[in-house]
Each structure stands twice: as C-alpha cells, then as structure tokens.
mmCIF file of C-alpha atoms in Angstrom:
data_model
loop_
_atom_site.group_PDB
_atom_site.id
_atom_site.type_symbol
_atom_site.label_atom_id
_atom_site.label_comp_id
_atom_site.label_asym_id
_atom_site.label_seq_id
_atom_site.Cartn_x
_atom_site.Cartn_y
_atom_site.Cartn_z
ATOM 1 C CA MET R 1 190.284 27.647 158.012
ATOM 2 C CA ALA R 2 191.749 30.608 159.867
ATOM 3 C CA ASP R 3 190.923 31.108 163.514
ATOM 4 C CA PRO R 4 188.591 34.143 163.764
ATOM 5 C CA SER R 5 190.693 35.946 166.381
ATOM 6 C CA SER R 6 194.255 35.849 165.010
ATOM 7 C CA HIS R 7 196.641 38.829 164.825
ATOM 8 C CA PRO R 8 196.833 41.753 162.358
ATOM 9 C CA VAL R 9 198.788 41.544 159.107
ATOM 10 C CA PRO R 10 199.709 45.032 157.817
ATOM 11 C CA GLY R 11 199.654 46.291 154.236
ATOM 12 C CA VAL R 12 196.635 44.389 152.933
ATOM 13 C CA VAL R 13 193.963 47.095 152.629
ATOM 14 C CA ARG R 14 193.807 48.113 148.980
ATOM 15 C CA HIS R 15 191.505 51.061 149.564
ATOM 16 C CA ILE R 16 188.545 52.244 151.598
ATOM 17 C CA VAL R 17 185.188 52.968 149.986
ATOM 18 C CA ARG R 18 182.920 55.475 151.703
ATOM 19 C CA ALA R 19 179.193 55.003 151.209
ATOM 20 C CA ARG R 20 177.008 57.649 149.560
ATOM 21 C CA SER R 21 173.559 58.487 150.896
ATOM 22 C CA ARG R 22 170.690 57.692 148.571
ATOM 23 C CA ASP R 23 166.977 58.450 149.009
ATOM 24 C CA LEU R 24 164.870 55.527 147.822
ATOM 25 C CA GLY R 25 161.556 57.273 148.164
ATOM 26 C CA GLY R 26 161.032 58.079 151.816
ATOM 27 C CA PHE R 27 163.963 56.263 153.380
ATOM 28 C CA GLU R 28 167.713 56.579 153.159
ATOM 29 C CA VAL R 29 170.321 53.986 152.303
ATOM 30 C CA ARG R 30 174.095 54.150 152.223
ATOM 31 C CA ARG R 31 175.279 52.829 148.859
ATOM 32 C CA VAL R 32 178.815 51.475 148.970
ATOM 33 C CA PHE R 33 179.024 50.073 145.438
ATOM 34 C CA PRO R 34 178.822 50.177 142.505
ATOM 35 C CA SER R 35 180.880 53.365 142.690
ATOM 36 C CA ALA R 36 183.891 54.926 141.028
ATOM 37 C CA ASP R 37 186.090 53.300 143.699
ATOM 38 C CA CYS R 38 184.568 49.836 143.587
ATOM 39 C CA ARG R 39 182.488 48.090 140.931
ATOM 40 C CA THR R 40 182.422 44.535 142.315
ATOM 41 C CA VAL R 41 183.695 42.334 145.141
ATOM 42 C CA GLY R 42 183.733 38.695 144.039
ATOM 43 C CA PRO R 43 180.274 38.077 142.527
ATOM 44 C CA TYR R 44 178.733 41.043 144.394
ATOM 45 C CA VAL R 45 177.706 43.913 142.107
ATOM 46 C CA PHE R 46 175.704 45.994 144.610
ATOM 47 C CA PHE R 47 175.889 46.721 148.338
ATOM 48 C CA ASP R 48 173.434 48.954 150.220
ATOM 49 C CA GLN R 49 173.336 49.602 153.941
ATOM 50 C CA ILE R 50 169.741 50.260 154.994
ATOM 51 C CA GLY R 51 169.586 52.782 157.838
ATOM 52 C CA PRO R 52 170.003 52.843 160.736
ATOM 53 C CA SER R 53 166.839 54.924 160.870
ATOM 54 C CA THR R 54 163.572 55.151 162.775
ATOM 55 C CA PHE R 55 160.248 55.745 161.052
ATOM 56 C CA PRO R 56 157.542 57.689 162.854
ATOM 57 C CA ALA R 57 154.219 55.965 163.468
ATOM 58 C CA GLY R 58 152.305 55.564 160.214
ATOM 59 C CA ALA R 59 155.425 55.693 158.018
ATOM 60 C CA GLY R 60 157.724 53.032 156.633
ATOM 61 C CA VAL R 61 159.353 51.515 153.570
ATOM 62 C CA ASP R 62 157.258 51.360 150.410
ATOM 63 C CA VAL R 63 159.350 50.001 147.552
ATOM 64 C CA ARG R 64 156.757 49.313 144.844
ATOM 65 C CA PRO R 65 157.017 46.285 142.525
ATOM 66 C CA HIS R 66 160.014 46.404 140.193
ATOM 67 C CA PRO R 67 161.834 43.827 138.033
ATOM 68 C CA HIS R 68 165.182 42.037 138.291
ATOM 69 C CA ILE R 69 167.081 39.752 135.915
ATOM 70 C CA GLY R 70 170.430 37.966 136.003
ATOM 71 C CA LEU R 71 171.089 38.191 139.745
ATOM 72 C CA ALA R 72 170.193 37.031 143.213
ATOM 73 C CA THR R 73 169.285 39.527 145.933
ATOM 74 C CA LEU R 74 169.953 38.945 149.616
ATOM 75 C CA THR R 75 168.335 40.979 152.390
ATOM 76 C CA TYR R 76 169.602 40.717 155.966
ATOM 77 C CA LEU R 77 168.346 42.867 158.838
ATOM 78 C CA PHE R 78 169.950 43.824 162.136
ATOM 79 C CA ASP R 79 166.802 45.595 163.348
ATOM 80 C CA GLY R 80 163.224 46.125 162.142
ATOM 81 C CA GLU R 81 160.982 44.237 159.704
ATOM 82 C CA ILE R 82 160.320 44.237 155.949
ATOM 83 C CA LEU R 83 157.523 42.429 154.094
ATOM 84 C CA HIS R 84 158.685 40.823 150.848
ATOM 85 C CA ARG R 85 156.222 39.943 148.070
ATOM 86 C CA ASP R 86 157.153 38.635 144.625
ATOM 87 C CA SER R 87 155.691 37.441 141.340
ATOM 88 C CA LEU R 88 156.120 33.794 142.372
ATOM 89 C CA GLY R 89 153.468 34.398 145.032
ATOM 90 C CA SER R 90 155.977 34.496 147.902
ATOM 91 C CA GLU R 91 154.997 36.627 150.902
ATOM 92 C CA GLN R 92 157.500 36.711 153.744
ATOM 93 C CA VAL R 93 158.311 39.065 156.609
ATOM 94 C CA ILE R 94 162.032 39.277 157.222
ATOM 95 C CA ARG R 95 163.152 39.941 160.789
ATOM 96 C CA PRO R 96 166.582 40.430 162.384
ATOM 97 C CA GLY R 97 169.025 37.591 161.821
ATOM 98 C CA ALA R 98 166.947 35.906 159.077
ATOM 99 C CA VAL R 99 167.799 35.846 155.370
ATOM 100 C CA ASN R 100 165.675 36.495 152.288
ATOM 101 C CA TRP R 101 167.331 35.029 149.176
ATOM 102 C CA MET R 102 165.646 35.818 145.848
ATOM 103 C CA VAL R 103 166.995 34.418 142.589
ATOM 104 C CA ALA R 104 165.821 36.587 139.705
ATOM 105 C CA GLY R 105 167.295 34.495 136.886
ATOM 106 C CA ARG R 106 165.291 35.088 133.716
ATOM 107 C CA GLY R 107 163.001 37.544 135.489
ATOM 108 C CA ILE R 108 161.159 38.260 138.720
ATOM 109 C CA VAL R 109 159.216 41.185 140.208
ATOM 110 C CA HIS R 110 159.096 42.033 143.898
ATOM 111 C CA SER R 111 158.100 44.688 146.404
ATOM 112 C CA GLN R 112 159.401 45.509 149.868
ATOM 113 C CA ARG R 113 157.250 47.302 152.445
ATOM 114 C CA THR R 114 157.001 47.874 156.167
ATOM 115 C CA PRO R 115 154.254 45.550 157.497
ATOM 116 C CA ASP R 116 151.025 47.315 158.484
ATOM 117 C CA ALA R 117 151.255 46.111 162.078
ATOM 118 C CA VAL R 118 154.737 47.598 162.457
ATOM 119 C CA ARG R 119 153.535 51.012 161.236
ATOM 120 C CA GLN R 120 151.314 51.422 164.285
ATOM 121 C CA ALA R 121 154.240 52.830 166.301
ATOM 122 C CA ALA R 122 157.690 54.292 165.673
ATOM 123 C CA ALA R 123 159.810 51.548 164.130
ATOM 124 C CA PRO R 124 163.557 51.094 163.511
ATOM 125 C CA LEU R 125 165.142 49.708 160.351
ATOM 126 C CA PHE R 126 168.769 48.664 159.946
ATOM 127 C CA GLY R 127 170.343 46.082 157.672
ATOM 128 C CA VAL R 128 171.943 45.375 154.318
ATOM 129 C CA GLN R 129 170.851 44.350 150.851
ATOM 130 C CA VAL R 130 173.270 42.921 148.312
ATOM 131 C CA TRP R 131 173.016 41.824 144.703
ATOM 132 C CA ILE R 132 175.024 38.832 143.477
ATOM 133 C CA ALA R 133 175.492 38.452 139.725
ATOM 134 C CA LEU R 134 174.713 34.930 138.570
ATOM 135 C CA PRO R 135 177.319 33.047 136.504
ATOM 136 C CA ARG R 136 176.700 33.425 132.789
ATOM 137 C CA ALA R 137 175.488 29.820 132.573
ATOM 138 C CA ASP R 138 172.839 30.557 135.217
ATOM 139 C CA GLU R 139 171.677 34.042 134.220
ATOM 140 C CA GLU R 140 168.445 32.682 132.723
ATOM 141 C CA THR R 141 167.740 30.165 135.477
ATOM 142 C CA GLN R 142 164.263 29.665 136.904
ATOM 143 C CA PRO R 143 163.331 32.383 139.451
ATOM 144 C CA ALA R 144 163.181 31.245 143.074
ATOM 145 C CA PHE R 145 162.713 32.561 146.601
ATOM 146 C CA LEU R 146 164.044 31.081 149.842
ATOM 147 C CA HIS R 147 163.809 32.251 153.443
ATOM 148 C CA HIS R 148 166.171 31.096 156.172
ATOM 149 C CA ALA R 149 165.191 31.808 159.766
ATOM 150 C CA ALA R 150 167.770 33.200 162.176
ATOM 151 C CA GLY R 151 168.131 29.836 163.899
ATOM 152 C CA GLU R 152 169.358 28.219 160.670
ATOM 153 C CA LEU R 153 172.517 30.338 160.495
ATOM 154 C CA PRO R 154 175.662 28.751 161.968
ATOM 155 C CA HIS R 155 177.466 30.912 164.479
ATOM 156 C CA VAL R 156 180.968 31.113 165.898
ATOM 157 C CA GLU R 157 181.721 32.768 169.239
ATOM 158 C CA GLY R 158 184.964 33.817 170.864
ATOM 159 C CA PRO R 159 186.357 36.452 173.216
ATOM 160 C CA GLY R 160 184.315 39.571 172.495
ATOM 161 C CA TYR R 161 182.796 38.487 169.181
ATOM 162 C CA ARG R 162 179.910 36.551 167.678
ATOM 163 C CA ILE R 163 179.868 35.612 163.982
ATOM 164 C CA ARG R 164 176.780 34.542 162.015
ATOM 165 C CA LEU R 165 177.641 32.783 158.761
ATOM 166 C CA ILE R 166 175.155 33.526 155.990
ATOM 167 C CA ALA R 167 176.779 32.146 152.823
ATOM 168 C CA GLY R 168 179.897 30.204 151.940
ATOM 169 C CA GLY R 169 182.288 28.350 154.185
ATOM 170 C CA ALA R 170 184.401 29.807 156.980
ATOM 171 C CA PHE R 171 185.562 28.809 160.473
ATOM 172 C CA GLY R 172 184.543 25.203 159.860
ATOM 173 C CA HIS R 173 180.911 26.017 159.007
ATOM 174 C CA THR R 174 178.839 26.636 155.877
ATOM 175 C CA GLY R 175 176.042 29.172 155.574
ATOM 176 C CA PRO R 176 172.565 28.066 154.442
ATOM 177 C CA VAL R 177 172.218 30.247 151.337
ATOM 178 C CA PRO R 178 172.553 28.069 148.170
ATOM 179 C CA VAL R 179 174.999 30.207 146.175
ATOM 180 C CA PHE R 180 175.909 29.656 142.505
ATOM 181 C CA SER R 181 179.665 30.305 142.756
ATOM 182 C CA PRO R 182 182.260 30.627 145.548
ATOM 183 C CA THR R 183 180.698 33.309 147.762
ATOM 184 C CA LEU R 184 181.299 34.445 151.339
ATOM 185 C CA LEU R 185 179.030 36.491 153.596
ATOM 186 C CA PHE R 186 178.997 36.780 157.372
ATOM 187 C CA GLU R 187 177.996 39.235 160.075
ATOM 188 C CA ALA R 188 180.197 39.838 163.107
ATOM 189 C CA GLU R 189 179.258 41.636 166.313
ATOM 190 C CA VAL R 190 182.542 42.630 167.942
ATOM 191 C CA SER R 191 183.096 44.332 171.297
ATOM 192 C CA ALA R 192 185.528 47.231 171.574
ATOM 193 C CA GLY R 193 189.082 45.899 171.758
ATOM 194 C CA ALA R 194 188.232 42.438 170.431
ATOM 195 C CA SER R 195 189.338 41.114 167.032
ATOM 196 C CA VAL R 196 188.119 38.754 164.308
ATOM 197 C CA THR R 197 189.964 37.569 161.226
ATOM 198 C CA VAL R 198 188.799 37.424 157.625
ATOM 199 C CA PRO R 199 189.941 34.033 156.284
ATOM 200 C CA PRO R 200 192.158 33.956 153.150
ATOM 201 C CA ASP R 201 190.068 31.361 151.310
ATOM 202 C CA TYR R 202 188.403 33.719 148.800
ATOM 203 C CA ALA R 203 190.146 35.637 146.020
ATOM 204 C CA GLU R 204 188.242 38.886 146.609
ATOM 205 C CA ARG R 205 187.154 40.099 150.070
ATOM 206 C CA ALA R 206 185.913 43.223 151.808
ATOM 207 C CA VAL R 207 184.952 44.333 155.326
ATOM 208 C CA HIS R 208 182.056 46.752 155.801
ATOM 209 C CA VAL R 209 181.654 48.589 159.104
ATOM 210 C CA ALA R 210 177.885 48.919 159.507
ATOM 211 C CA ALA R 211 178.129 50.414 163.013
ATOM 212 C CA GLY R 212 180.939 51.359 165.359
ATOM 213 C CA ALA R 213 184.542 51.667 164.140
ATOM 214 C CA ALA R 214 187.341 49.242 163.348
ATOM 215 C CA ALA R 215 190.993 48.941 162.449
ATOM 216 C CA VAL R 216 191.403 46.614 159.458
ATOM 217 C CA ALA R 217 194.995 45.340 159.342
ATOM 218 C CA GLY R 218 195.771 48.422 161.437
ATOM 219 C CA GLN R 219 194.008 50.924 159.165
ATOM 220 C CA ALA R 220 191.074 52.889 160.610
ATOM 221 C CA VAL R 221 187.675 52.271 159.002
ATOM 222 C CA ALA R 222 184.680 54.362 160.112
ATOM 223 C CA ALA R 223 181.012 53.370 160.212
ATOM 224 C CA GLY R 224 179.467 53.322 156.746
ATOM 225 C CA SER R 225 182.797 52.527 155.043
ATOM 226 C CA MET R 226 184.170 49.362 153.451
ATOM 227 C CA ALA R 227 187.782 48.165 153.317
ATOM 228 C CA ILE R 228 188.663 46.329 150.086
ATOM 229 C CA LEU R 229 191.295 43.691 150.846
ATOM 230 C CA ALA R 230 194.208 42.289 148.890
ATOM 231 C CA PRO R 231 194.111 38.497 148.392
ATOM 232 C CA GLY R 232 196.195 35.753 149.831
ATOM 233 C CA GLN R 233 196.414 36.133 153.592
ATOM 234 C CA PRO R 234 194.210 36.316 156.688
ATOM 235 C CA VAL R 235 193.272 39.871 157.678
ATOM 236 C CA ALA R 236 192.679 40.887 161.280
ATOM 237 C CA VAL R 237 189.883 43.327 162.111
ATOM 238 C CA ARG R 238 189.943 44.932 165.557
ATOM 239 C CA ALA R 239 186.898 46.794 166.834
ATOM 240 C CA THR R 240 187.873 50.199 168.240
ATOM 241 C CA ALA R 241 184.287 50.616 169.477
ATOM 242 C CA ASP R 242 181.450 48.138 169.862
ATOM 243 C CA SER R 243 180.894 47.300 166.195
ATOM 244 C CA ARG R 244 178.795 45.425 163.694
ATOM 245 C CA LEU R 245 180.702 44.206 160.639
ATOM 246 C CA VAL R 246 179.675 42.581 157.376
ATOM 247 C CA VAL R 247 182.350 40.532 155.597
ATOM 248 C CA LEU R 248 181.819 39.585 151.961
ATOM 249 C CA GLY R 249 183.842 37.985 149.215
ATOM 250 C CA GLY R 250 184.109 35.259 146.641
ATOM 251 C CA ALA R 251 185.509 34.276 143.287
ATOM 252 C CA PRO R 252 185.765 37.003 140.623
ATOM 253 C CA LEU R 253 182.947 37.205 138.089
ATOM 254 C CA ASP R 254 183.282 35.123 134.928
ATOM 255 C CA GLY R 255 183.353 38.254 132.774
ATOM 256 C CA PRO R 256 182.033 41.823 132.954
ATOM 257 C CA ARG R 257 178.468 42.637 133.950
ATOM 258 C CA HIS R 258 176.225 45.449 132.784
ATOM 259 C CA VAL R 259 174.055 46.998 135.495
ATOM 260 C CA TRP R 260 171.164 49.234 134.450
ATOM 261 C CA TRP R 261 168.625 50.208 137.128
ATOM 262 C CA ASN R 262 167.585 46.848 138.678
ATOM 263 C CA LEU R 263 168.742 44.764 135.733
ATOM 264 C CA VAL R 264 172.027 42.833 135.552
ATOM 265 C CA SER R 265 173.372 40.841 132.628
ATOM 266 C CA SER R 266 176.544 39.878 130.800
ATOM 267 C CA ARG R 267 174.798 41.031 127.588
ATOM 268 C CA ARG R 268 173.647 44.576 126.862
ATOM 269 C CA GLU R 269 170.966 43.322 124.482
ATOM 270 C CA ARG R 270 169.432 41.239 127.299
ATOM 271 C CA ILE R 271 169.062 44.356 129.423
ATOM 272 C CA GLU R 272 167.445 46.184 126.496
ATOM 273 C CA GLN R 273 164.968 43.325 126.114
ATOM 274 C CA ALA R 274 164.143 43.423 129.832
ATOM 275 C CA LYS R 275 163.605 47.190 129.659
ATOM 276 C CA THR R 276 161.140 46.705 126.809
ATOM 277 C CA ASP R 277 159.416 43.832 128.622
ATOM 278 C CA TRP R 278 158.913 45.963 131.748
ATOM 279 C CA ARG R 279 157.714 48.990 129.806
ATOM 280 C CA GLU R 280 155.187 46.867 127.903
ATOM 281 C CA GLY R 281 153.935 44.895 130.923
ATOM 282 C CA ARG R 282 155.353 41.484 130.020
ATOM 283 C CA PHE R 283 156.805 40.685 133.455
ATOM 284 C CA PRO R 284 154.503 38.701 135.776
ATOM 285 C CA PRO R 285 152.640 40.738 138.415
ATOM 286 C CA VAL R 286 153.042 40.529 142.181
ATOM 287 C CA PRO R 287 149.834 39.125 143.743
ATOM 288 C CA GLY R 288 148.260 41.622 146.134
ATOM 289 C CA GLU R 289 150.054 44.638 144.611
ATOM 290 C CA THR R 290 148.407 47.236 142.369
ATOM 291 C CA GLU R 291 151.334 49.657 141.960
ATOM 292 C CA SER R 292 154.677 49.435 140.170
ATOM 293 C CA ILE R 293 157.760 51.544 139.558
ATOM 294 C CA PRO R 294 157.839 52.776 135.955
ATOM 295 C CA LEU R 295 160.927 52.267 133.830
ATOM 296 C CA PRO R 296 163.141 55.308 134.446
ATOM 297 C CA ASP R 297 164.531 57.432 131.643
ATOM 298 C CA ARG R 298 167.966 56.720 133.042
ATOM 299 C CA PRO R 299 169.215 54.637 135.970
ATOM 300 C CA GLY R 300 170.261 56.373 139.161
ATOM 301 C CA PRO R 301 173.952 56.903 139.988
#
C-alpha cells in the first residue's frame, strides 16, 4: 500500500468534472456524475454532493419514498442529520462520520428527511450520496440495510491530514462497508499545504474536492469538482487551502448499466418492469410514510 503522504506524479489527471447544481425539492445538491464528461468511476454510477447548506428553523430535507433496483446507495455526512426509513422497516438517523449502506437488489423503497427535532432551529447539511451498481450476478439480490457508526471506520493520520476509510482497502486498513466488487471510498481532511496520496491499487479512481481547494498531481481542482485519474500509479493530492476530499474508485463495471430515474440495471427490460411495478403500487411500502414520489414522465438530467 502507498504511504498517504508521498510526492506528486505529474500527467495523471485525465480530466476534471465540474458539478452541476440540482434542486431536489427544497434543497440543492451538486451532481458530479452521471454527466457528459463522466458516466462511471469503477462501480460508481452516481455521485451527489449534498450542500453545504443551512436550513432555516422549520425547514429541512423531505425526500418522499421512492424505489431503487440493481444498486447499493451510500450516504455519508460531514455535517447535519438525515433520517432514513425504508421498506424493510429500517429507521436510522445518520450523523457526521457514520455510514448508511442500503442494498436495493431486486427492489427497495426509502425516504430521507430531516428529523423533527433538528427542524426546531437552523440546521446545516453537508455530505455525499453515491450509487454503486451491483455486479450482474447480484442485481436481484435480497434488499438489505446496514448502518456503521463513526467509531467503526478505520482512520489514518499524518502530518496535516486525517483519513477515514469507508469501503475497500487502503493504507493497511479495510473499511466496514461490505461491498460486492473491488471498491474504494475514503474521506480525507487535509490542512493547507499538506498532502495525501491516492493508492494505485484500483483500476479506476477519482478525487472529489468537497470543500477547500487542491492540486491533484499538480493540477488545480476547485471545490465542487472531481479529478478523474489515469490508472497505474500513486497520485499525490496537495491541499492549497484547508480541504475536505472524497476519494473513490474500484474495478470497472462488468458491462454497461442503464440508469433511469432511481433505477439501475444491466437490462433495459428490467427497468421497464420496475417502472410498471412502481406505477401500479407493487413495491413494498415504507412503514410510517404516507407519501411517495410518482413515476416521472422522464428522468431528470
């Protein structure tokens, strides 16, 4: 494993993807991919940065129940709280540094809302949500939900940086999330002037600057942007301001994936079936929820 503070190697940034703002019904996210510049990174087919934003008292996130198939979602917060409910009966508040891991498999429904207690005062929200396409052999697996508290995540510290490993192996540690294929995900808080290194162990890798600014192999990357890396060598990332980074990667997908709204599959006909199932009320309900998001006429960009 590469040491997390080794030196820059130039010429390894393939391109930089700049996030687009999206309104998800009362709160804004920065969507990095899928986009024209980047469809996937390893098994990741979707990357949203949530915030940073502050809700006034009485307001918050209200993502009504909606379906997923063929993927696993991972929610990780830097600040704030979100209440997760799903059709398995799971009910879990996610707080900074913890991980919500939801395997949709053959089909699951969930909602995400700001807890009532948090709405009593102005409240921040900042984090990321990613979707990981399941291998074709696992697309119809049994749905599942797991929560890992912040204390379960291994961490690595060095001069001016602290890394929290969420999934995959790096720096001699393995994250707690039970992934289905080679997958890497870690957060790094890096002080201005300090450096960390993305290890070369995964075929596809990217560095997202959630806050601050960084030079990735010497190339400037602003907050809200992601550097897509070439394979094969360690890549140094130097913070040019106090920064929060998210590093992701993994093995390439075992074939193309179709993404329509919240549905992911290697087969178009499976997505069509899921669309019909949602429209006709065949997905299981979320206990405690009375609303749902109707099937759109077309998916958003």
